[in-house]
Amino acid sequence: MDLTPFYARISDCPARDAFVHEEKKMPSTAEMAAWKPSEWTGGTFHDFAEEAFMRDVSRPLALYVHVPFCHHHCTFCPFYINQTKKGFSKDYTELLLREIEITADALKNVADKREVTAVYFGGGTPTDLDEADMASVITSLFDHFNIPKDAEVTVEGRTTGFTASKAKTWTAAGANRFSLGIQSANTALRKRLGRISSREELQDSLDGICTSGSSVIIDMLYGLPGQTREILLDDIDFISNKTGIDGLDLYELKIFPGTPLDKAIKNGKIPPAPAFGDKAVMFSTAYDALESTGFEHFSPKHWRRNPRERSLYNRLAGMQCDMIPFGSAAGGRLHGIGLGNSRDIKTYRAQVEAGEKPLGRIMASPLRPAPEGFNQVLASYGENLCLPPAGLWPEPHRAMAGKLLSQWQDAGLLRETEGGLRLTGAGYFWTQKIKGLVQRFLQTPAQ
Ligand code: SF4
């Protein structure tokens, strides 16, 4: 077999140079809104919920609560739906509490037969809910579902409007993890993204929230318009040395066509995002800085400072666990049935007030088959951000796999550890490419 097409380029910056970059087109906000599901003929939620819920009790179970309201539209975001208005919290909380009762009623004979592994409040901006309102929703979920003490209960949001008092009250109600989108600690970049608080205000908020007893996780972005390697390193210094956060997620900024940020770049009002090579250098630098300041890269896109951070929900979501949706525009699934609550808030309200589970779409959503054979080996090593050593690769590819892995090591994409061949920062940057190459390699006849 000619291995040349699988080899990485050798250079002093493997994150930038290892392979040829192929630009991926993001869907536009209009395309996302226009998506229509196929017709469903399997009855109402009350007809199928209990049977679907019990079909495979070995699967992890999550509850997802969506709060599709934001104080204002962050410029990069394709998920903004409704603006937070006065009185929204009480009003929306009443609907959520009613929906929880409706859902629990549909599952009344079985709800206590499965333990919930993770509860996630996503949005939108769940932290915009008033203190007592969010506490009552958390309490209601604990009252109606079998949520053990060690379940992960996350409330997502942003620091503006999220007080230390809210964090304490919600922790007392059962939350144990707050996930906050800060994107950058640089005041000028934050403003460009529509984040209104300054770095100093951000730090005050984080200090208060970190006293709650819950884990605090932040989202950061790289590849922002105007962001440089130095700014990103300064952000990492800030979060490492001036905050008590437990972990962070680091994502590349994707510019979705139709968002305010996309329009502002096209109109020349702000500079374009850095070019691919600059982003690769930024990621690689950030990766090394996180490692050297004590953050462990423990799952794709997640770093932690201590084992309190488990990122259970994110990991379960990737495993197609069963997930019961609550709230307008929430999505979930029950063993092969995809569930989407009504996105339009008026429709959602009318359904809840009529005593129905407020689903806007129900559709067959066949489960991806579990990986088998060597793909299962790849998946289990992948969980630890590793590739299996050559001796575990299937024949007749084993000898060639040894050569390929050794070339990727020489190119700076892998390093040998006790747990297998671990992806370096550059290797992780090229994960999708490497996954594709591994599959192509296995499908190519070994001569
Ligand atoms: S708060 Fe979150 S969901 Fe709302 S507009 Fe900003 S990024 Fe989007």
Coordinates of C-alpha atoms and ligand atoms in Angstrom, one line a residue:
M1 CA 0.0 0.0 0.0
D2 CA 1.2 3.5 -0.8
L3 CA 1.1 5.4 2.5
T4 CA 2.0 8.8 1.0
P5 CA -1.6 10.1 0.8
F6 CA -2.0 9.3 4.5
Y7 CA 1.1 11.0 5.7
A8 CA 1.2 14.3 7.5
R9 CA 3.5 17.1 6.3
I10 CA 6.5 17.6 8.6
S11 CA 6.9 21.1 9.8
D12 CA 7.7 23.2 12.9
C13 CA 3.9 24.0 13.2
P14 CA 1.9 20.8 12.7
A15 CA -1.3 22.4 13.8
R16 CA -1.0 24.8 10.8
D17 CA 0.7 22.5 8.2
A18 CA 0.0 18.8 8.9
F19 CA -2.7 18.5 6.2
V20 CA -4.3 20.6 3.5
H21 CA -7.2 22.6 5.1
E22 CA -10.7 22.2 3.5
E23 CA -13.1 25.0 4.4
K24 CA -16.5 23.7 5.7
K25 CA -19.6 25.7 4.7
M26 CA -21.8 26.5 7.7
P27 CA -25.6 26.3 7.2
S28 CA -27.3 29.8 7.1
T29 CA -29.8 30.8 9.7
A30 CA -32.5 30.7 7.0
E31 CA -31.6 27.1 6.0
M32 CA -31.7 26.0 9.6
A33 CA -35.1 27.5 10.1
A34 CA -36.5 26.0 6.9
W35 CA -35.7 22.4 7.9
K36 CA -38.8 20.2 7.9
P37 CA -39.1 16.7 9.5
S38 CA -40.8 13.7 7.8
E39 CA -44.4 12.9 8.8
W40 CA -45.1 11.1 12.0
T41 CA -47.8 8.5 12.4
G42 CA -47.0 6.9 15.7
G43 CA -49.5 8.7 17.9
T44 CA -49.1 11.3 20.7
F45 CA -46.4 11.5 23.4
H46 CA -48.9 10.0 25.8
D47 CA -49.5 7.1 23.4
F48 CA -45.8 6.1 23.0
A49 CA -43.8 7.7 25.9
E50 CA -43.9 4.8 28.5
E51 CA -43.1 2.1 26.0
A52 CA -40.3 4.1 24.4
F53 CA -38.9 5.1 27.8
M54 CA -38.6 1.4 28.9
R55 CA -37.4 0.0 25.6
D56 CA -33.7 0.1 26.7
V57 CA -33.3 1.0 30.3
S58 CA -29.5 0.4 30.1
R59 CA -29.1 3.7 28.1
P60 CA -28.2 6.8 30.1
L61 CA -31.1 9.2 30.6
A62 CA -30.9 13.0 30.5
L63 CA -33.4 15.8 31.0
Y64 CA -33.0 18.9 28.8
V65 CA -34.7 22.2 29.6
H66 CA -34.6 25.0 27.1
V67 CA -34.9 28.6 28.0
P68 CA -35.1 30.4 24.5
F69 CA -34.8 34.0 25.8
C70 CA -31.8 36.3 25.7
H71 CA -31.4 39.9 26.9
H72 CA -30.1 40.7 23.4
H73 CA -28.7 39.0 20.3
C74 CA -25.0 38.1 20.6
T75 CA -23.6 39.0 17.2
F76 CA -22.1 35.5 16.4
C77 CA -25.1 33.4 17.5
P78 CA -27.4 31.5 15.1
F79 CA -29.6 30.3 18.0
Y80 CA -31.2 33.5 19.3
I81 CA -35.0 33.2 19.3
N82 CA -36.8 35.6 21.8
Q83 CA -35.8 38.7 23.6
T84 CA -36.1 38.7 27.4
K85 CA -39.0 41.0 28.3
K86 CA -40.2 42.2 31.7
G87 CA -42.3 39.4 33.4
F88 CA -40.9 36.7 31.1
S89 CA -39.4 34.7 33.9
K90 CA -42.6 34.2 35.9
D91 CA -44.7 33.6 32.8
Y92 CA -42.3 31.1 31.3
T93 CA -41.6 29.3 34.6
E94 CA -45.4 28.6 35.0
L95 CA -45.4 27.0 31.5
L96 CA -42.3 24.9 32.3
L97 CA -43.8 23.7 35.6
R98 CA -47.0 22.7 33.8
E99 CA -45.0 20.9 31.1
I100 CA -43.0 19.0 33.7
E101 CA -46.3 17.8 35.2
I102 CA -47.7 16.8 31.8
T103 CA -44.6 14.9 31.0
A104 CA -44.5 13.1 34.3
D105 CA -48.1 12.2 33.9
A106 CA -47.3 10.6 30.5
L107 CA -44.6 8.6 32.2
K108 CA -46.4 8.0 35.5
N109 CA -46.0 4.2 35.6
V110 CA -42.3 4.2 34.7
A111 CA -40.6 7.5 35.6
D112 CA -39.0 6.1 38.8
K113 CA -37.7 3.0 37.0
R114 CA -34.8 4.9 35.4
E115 CA -32.2 7.1 37.1
V116 CA -31.4 10.4 35.4
T117 CA -27.7 10.9 34.8
A118 CA -27.7 14.5 33.8
V119 CA -30.0 17.5 33.8
Y120 CA -29.1 20.4 31.5
F121 CA -30.7 23.9 31.3
G122 CA -29.6 25.3 28.0
G123 CA -30.6 28.2 25.9
G124 CA -30.9 31.1 25.2
T125 CA -30.0 32.3 28.7
P126 CA -31.4 30.2 31.5
T127 CA -29.5 32.4 34.0
D128 CA -31.8 35.2 33.1
L129 CA -34.6 33.4 35.0
D130 CA -35.4 35.0 38.3
E131 CA -33.9 33.4 41.4
A132 CA -37.1 31.8 42.8
D133 CA -38.4 30.8 39.4
M134 CA -35.4 28.7 38.4
A135 CA -35.2 27.2 41.9
S136 CA -38.9 26.1 41.5
V137 CA -38.2 24.4 38.1
I138 CA -35.2 22.5 39.5
T139 CA -37.2 21.4 42.6
S140 CA -40.1 20.2 40.3
L141 CA -37.7 18.1 38.2
F142 CA -36.4 16.5 41.4
D143 CA -40.0 15.9 42.6
H144 CA -41.1 14.2 39.4
F145 CA -38.1 12.2 38.2
N146 CA -35.6 9.8 39.7
I147 CA -32.5 12.1 40.0
P148 CA -29.8 10.7 42.3
K149 CA -27.5 12.9 44.3
D150 CA -24.5 12.3 42.0
A151 CA -26.4 13.4 38.8
E152 CA -24.9 16.3 37.0
V153 CA -27.3 19.3 37.1
T154 CA -26.1 22.2 34.9
V155 CA -27.5 25.6 34.4
E156 CA -26.0 27.4 31.3
G157 CA -26.0 31.1 30.8
R158 CA -23.8 34.2 30.9
T159 CA -22.4 36.3 33.8
T160 CA -24.5 39.4 33.1
G161 CA -27.6 39.1 35.4
F162 CA -26.3 36.0 37.1
T163 CA -25.7 37.0 40.7
A164 CA -23.9 35.1 43.5
S165 CA -27.3 34.9 45.2
K166 CA -28.9 33.1 42.3
A167 CA -26.0 30.7 42.1
K168 CA -26.3 29.9 45.9
T169 CA -30.1 29.5 45.7
W170 CA -30.0 27.2 42.6
T171 CA -27.2 25.2 44.2
A172 CA -29.4 24.7 47.3
A173 CA -32.2 23.6 45.0
G174 CA -30.0 20.9 43.3
A175 CA -27.9 22.5 40.6
N176 CA -24.2 21.6 40.9
R177 CA -22.6 23.0 37.7
F178 CA -22.8 26.4 36.0
S179 CA -21.7 26.7 32.4
L180 CA -21.1 30.2 31.3
G181 CA -20.3 31.5 27.8
I182 CA -17.7 34.2 28.3
Q183 CA -16.1 33.8 24.8
S184 CA -13.2 36.1 25.7
A185 CA -12.1 38.1 28.7
N186 CA -10.9 40.9 26.4
T187 CA -13.4 43.8 26.8
A188 CA -13.1 45.1 23.3
L189 CA -13.6 41.7 21.7
R190 CA -16.5 40.9 24.1
K191 CA -18.3 44.1 23.0
R192 CA -17.8 43.2 19.4
L193 CA -19.6 39.9 20.1
G194 CA -22.4 41.6 21.9
R195 CA -21.2 40.7 25.4
I196 CA -21.8 43.9 27.4
S197 CA -19.8 43.4 30.5
S198 CA -16.1 44.4 30.8
R199 CA -13.3 42.2 32.0
E200 CA -13.5 43.6 35.5
E201 CA -17.3 43.1 35.7
L202 CA -16.7 39.6 34.3
Q203 CA -14.2 38.8 37.1
D204 CA -16.5 40.2 39.8
S205 CA -19.3 38.0 38.6
L206 CA -17.2 34.9 38.3
D207 CA -15.8 35.5 41.8
G208 CA -19.4 35.6 43.2
I209 CA -20.6 32.6 41.3
C210 CA -17.6 30.5 42.3
T211 CA -18.6 30.8 46.0
S212 CA -21.8 28.9 45.4
G213 CA -20.3 25.4 45.9
S214 CA -21.2 24.3 42.3
S215 CA -18.6 23.7 39.6
V216 CA -18.1 26.7 37.3
I217 CA -17.2 26.0 33.7
I218 CA -16.7 28.6 31.0
D219 CA -16.9 28.6 27.2
M220 CA -14.1 30.3 25.3
L221 CA -13.7 30.9 21.6
Y222 CA -10.7 31.2 19.4
G223 CA -10.6 32.7 15.9
L224 CA -12.6 35.8 16.8
P225 CA -12.3 38.9 14.5
G226 CA -9.4 41.0 15.8
Q227 CA -8.2 38.3 18.2
T228 CA -4.5 37.6 18.2
R229 CA -2.4 34.9 19.8
E230 CA -1.3 37.4 22.5
I231 CA -5.0 38.2 23.3
L232 CA -5.8 34.6 23.6
L233 CA -2.8 33.9 25.8
D234 CA -3.8 36.9 28.0
D235 CA -7.3 35.3 28.3
I236 CA -5.8 32.0 29.5
D237 CA -3.6 33.8 32.0
F238 CA -6.7 35.6 33.3
I239 CA -8.8 32.5 33.7
S240 CA -5.9 30.5 35.1
N241 CA -4.6 33.0 37.6
K242 CA -7.5 35.3 38.4
T243 CA -10.6 33.1 38.5
G244 CA -11.5 29.9 40.5
I245 CA -13.2 28.2 37.6
D246 CA -13.2 24.4 37.5
G247 CA -13.0 23.8 33.8
L248 CA -13.5 25.3 30.3
D249 CA -14.6 24.4 26.8
L250 CA -12.6 25.9 23.9
Y251 CA -14.3 26.2 20.6
E252 CA -13.4 27.6 17.2
L253 CA -15.7 30.5 16.3
K254 CA -17.9 29.4 13.3
I255 CA -19.4 32.2 11.4
F256 CA -22.9 31.3 10.4
P257 CA -24.2 33.1 7.3
G258 CA -27.0 35.5 8.2
T259 CA -25.9 36.3 11.8
P260 CA -25.2 39.9 12.7
L261 CA -21.5 39.1 12.9
D262 CA -21.5 37.7 9.4
K263 CA -23.3 40.8 8.1
A264 CA -20.9 43.2 10.0
I265 CA -17.8 41.5 8.4
K266 CA -19.4 41.6 4.9
N267 CA -20.2 45.3 5.4
G268 CA -16.6 46.0 6.4
K269 CA -17.7 47.2 9.9
I270 CA -15.4 44.8 11.6
P271 CA -12.3 42.9 10.4
P272 CA -12.7 39.3 9.2
A273 CA -11.9 36.3 11.4
P274 CA -8.2 35.3 11.3
A275 CA -7.1 33.1 8.4
F276 CA -6.9 29.3 8.9
G277 CA -3.2 29.3 9.6
D278 CA -3.5 31.9 12.3
K279 CA -6.3 30.1 13.9
A280 CA -4.2 26.9 13.9
V281 CA -1.3 28.7 15.6
M282 CA -3.7 30.2 18.1
F283 CA -5.2 26.9 19.0
S284 CA -1.8 25.2 19.4
T285 CA -0.6 28.0 21.6
A286 CA -3.7 28.0 23.7
Y287 CA -3.4 24.2 24.1
D288 CA 0.1 24.4 25.4
A289 CA -0.7 27.3 27.7
L290 CA -3.7 25.4 29.2
E291 CA -1.6 22.4 29.9
S292 CA 1.2 24.4 31.5
T293 CA -1.3 26.3 33.8
G294 CA -2.7 23.0 35.2
F295 CA -5.7 22.3 33.0
E296 CA -6.2 18.7 31.9
H297 CA -7.6 18.0 28.4
F298 CA -10.0 15.2 29.4
S299 CA -12.5 15.0 26.6
P300 CA -12.9 16.6 23.2
K301 CA -13.2 20.3 23.6
H302 CA -13.2 20.1 27.5
W303 CA -10.4 21.0 29.9
R304 CA -10.6 20.7 33.7
R305 CA -8.6 21.8 36.8
N306 CA -10.1 19.1 39.1
P307 CA -12.2 16.0 38.8
R308 CA -15.4 17.7 40.0
E309 CA -15.8 18.7 36.4
R310 CA -17.1 15.6 34.5
S311 CA -18.9 17.2 31.5
L312 CA -21.4 14.3 31.7
Y313 CA -24.2 16.0 29.7
N314 CA -21.9 16.9 26.8
R315 CA -20.6 13.3 26.7
L316 CA -24.0 11.8 26.9
A317 CA -25.4 14.0 24.2
G318 CA -22.7 12.7 21.8
M319 CA -23.7 9.1 22.7
Q320 CA -27.3 9.5 21.7
C321 CA -28.6 8.9 25.2
D322 CA -32.3 9.2 25.9
M323 CA -33.2 12.8 26.6
I324 CA -36.5 14.2 27.6
P325 CA -37.1 17.8 26.3
F326 CA -38.8 20.6 28.2
G327 CA -39.4 24.1 27.1
S328 CA -40.0 25.8 23.8
A329 CA -37.5 24.7 21.1
A330 CA -36.0 22.0 23.3
G331 CA -34.9 18.8 21.4
G332 CA -34.5 15.3 22.7
R333 CA -35.2 11.6 21.9
L334 CA -36.6 8.4 23.3
H335 CA -35.1 5.3 21.9
G336 CA -35.2 6.0 18.2
I337 CA -37.9 8.6 18.3
G338 CA -36.7 12.2 17.9
L339 CA -38.6 14.8 19.8
G340 CA -38.7 18.6 19.2
N341 CA -40.8 21.0 21.3
S342 CA -42.6 23.8 19.4
R343 CA -40.2 26.6 18.6
D344 CA -42.9 29.3 18.3
I345 CA -43.6 30.5 21.9
K346 CA -47.3 31.1 21.2
T347 CA -47.8 27.6 19.9
Y348 CA -45.8 26.2 22.8
R349 CA -48.0 28.1 25.3
A350 CA -51.2 27.0 23.6
Q351 CA -50.2 23.3 23.7
V352 CA -49.1 23.5 27.4
E353 CA -52.3 25.3 28.3
A354 CA -54.3 22.6 26.6
G355 CA -52.5 19.9 28.7
E356 CA -50.5 18.4 25.8
K357 CA -46.7 17.7 25.7
P358 CA -45.8 20.7 23.5
L359 CA -44.2 18.8 20.6
G360 CA -43.8 20.5 17.2
R361 CA -42.1 17.5 15.7
I362 CA -41.9 13.8 16.4
M363 CA -39.9 11.7 14.0
A364 CA -38.3 8.3 13.6
S365 CA -34.6 8.9 14.5
P366 CA -32.9 5.5 14.1
L367 CA -30.0 5.0 16.5
R368 CA -26.5 4.9 15.1
P369 CA -25.4 1.2 15.5
A370 CA -22.8 0.8 18.3
P371 CA -19.3 0.5 16.9
E372 CA -18.1 -3.1 16.5
G373 CA -14.7 -4.8 16.1
F374 CA -11.8 -2.5 15.6
N375 CA -14.2 0.5 15.4
Q376 CA -15.1 -0.2 19.0
V377 CA -11.4 -0.3 19.9
L378 CA -10.9 3.1 18.1
A379 CA -13.9 4.5 20.0
S380 CA -12.7 3.5 23.4
Y381 CA -9.2 4.8 22.8
G382 CA -10.8 8.0 21.3
E383 CA -12.6 8.6 24.6
N384 CA -9.1 9.2 26.1
L385 CA -8.0 11.2 23.1
C386 CA -5.8 8.4 21.9
L387 CA -5.3 6.0 19.0
P388 CA -4.6 2.3 19.8
P389 CA -1.0 1.1 19.4
A390 CA -0.2 -0.7 16.1
G391 CA -0.3 -4.1 17.8
L392 CA -4.1 -3.7 18.3
W393 CA -4.9 -2.8 14.6
P394 CA -6.5 -5.6 12.5
E395 CA -4.6 -7.7 10.1
P396 CA -3.7 -7.4 7.3
H397 CA -3.2 -3.7 8.1
R398 CA -1.2 -4.0 11.3
A399 CA 2.3 -3.6 9.8
M400 CA 1.3 -0.6 7.7
A401 CA -0.5 0.9 10.7
G402 CA 2.8 0.8 12.6
K403 CA 4.5 2.8 9.8
L404 CA 1.6 5.3 9.6
L405 CA 1.4 5.9 13.4
S406 CA 5.1 6.4 13.5
Q407 CA 5.0 9.0 10.7
W408 CA 2.2 10.8 12.6
Q409 CA 4.4 10.8 15.7
D410 CA 7.3 12.2 13.7
A411 CA 5.0 14.9 12.4
G412 CA 4.0 15.9 15.9
L413 CA 0.4 14.7 15.9
L414 CA 0.8 11.8 18.4
R415 CA 2.9 11.1 21.4
E416 CA 3.4 7.8 23.2
T417 CA 1.7 7.5 26.7
E418 CA 0.7 4.6 28.9
G419 CA -2.9 4.8 27.7
G420 CA -2.0 4.6 24.0
L421 CA -0.8 7.1 21.4
R422 CA -2.2 10.3 22.7
L423 CA -3.1 13.1 20.3
T424 CA -0.9 16.2 20.8
G425 CA -2.5 19.6 20.6
A426 CA -1.9 19.7 16.9
G427 CA -3.2 16.1 16.6
Y428 CA -6.3 17.1 18.4
F429 CA -6.7 20.1 16.1
W430 CA -6.8 17.7 13.2
T431 CA -9.0 15.1 14.8
Q432 CA -11.7 15.0 12.1
K433 CA -9.1 14.7 9.4
I434 CA -7.3 11.9 11.3
K435 CA -10.6 10.0 11.8
G436 CA -11.3 10.2 8.1
L437 CA -7.8 9.1 7.2
V438 CA -8.0 6.1 9.6
Q439 CA -11.2 4.9 8.0
R440 CA -9.8 5.4 4.5
F441 CA -6.7 3.5 5.5
L442 CA -8.7 0.6 6.8
Q443 CA -10.7 0.4 3.6
T444 CA -7.7 0.5 1.3
P445 CA -6.4 -3.0 0.4
A446 CA -3.2 -3.8 2.2
Q447 CA -0.7 -5.3 -0.3
Ligands
SF4_1 S1 -27.0 34.5 25.1 FE1 -26.4 32.6 24.1 S2 -28.2 31.9 22.9 FE2 -28.5 34.1 23.5 S3 -27.8 35.3 21.7 FE3 -26.1 35.1 23.1 S4 -24.9 33.3 22.5 FE4 -27.0 33.2 21.5

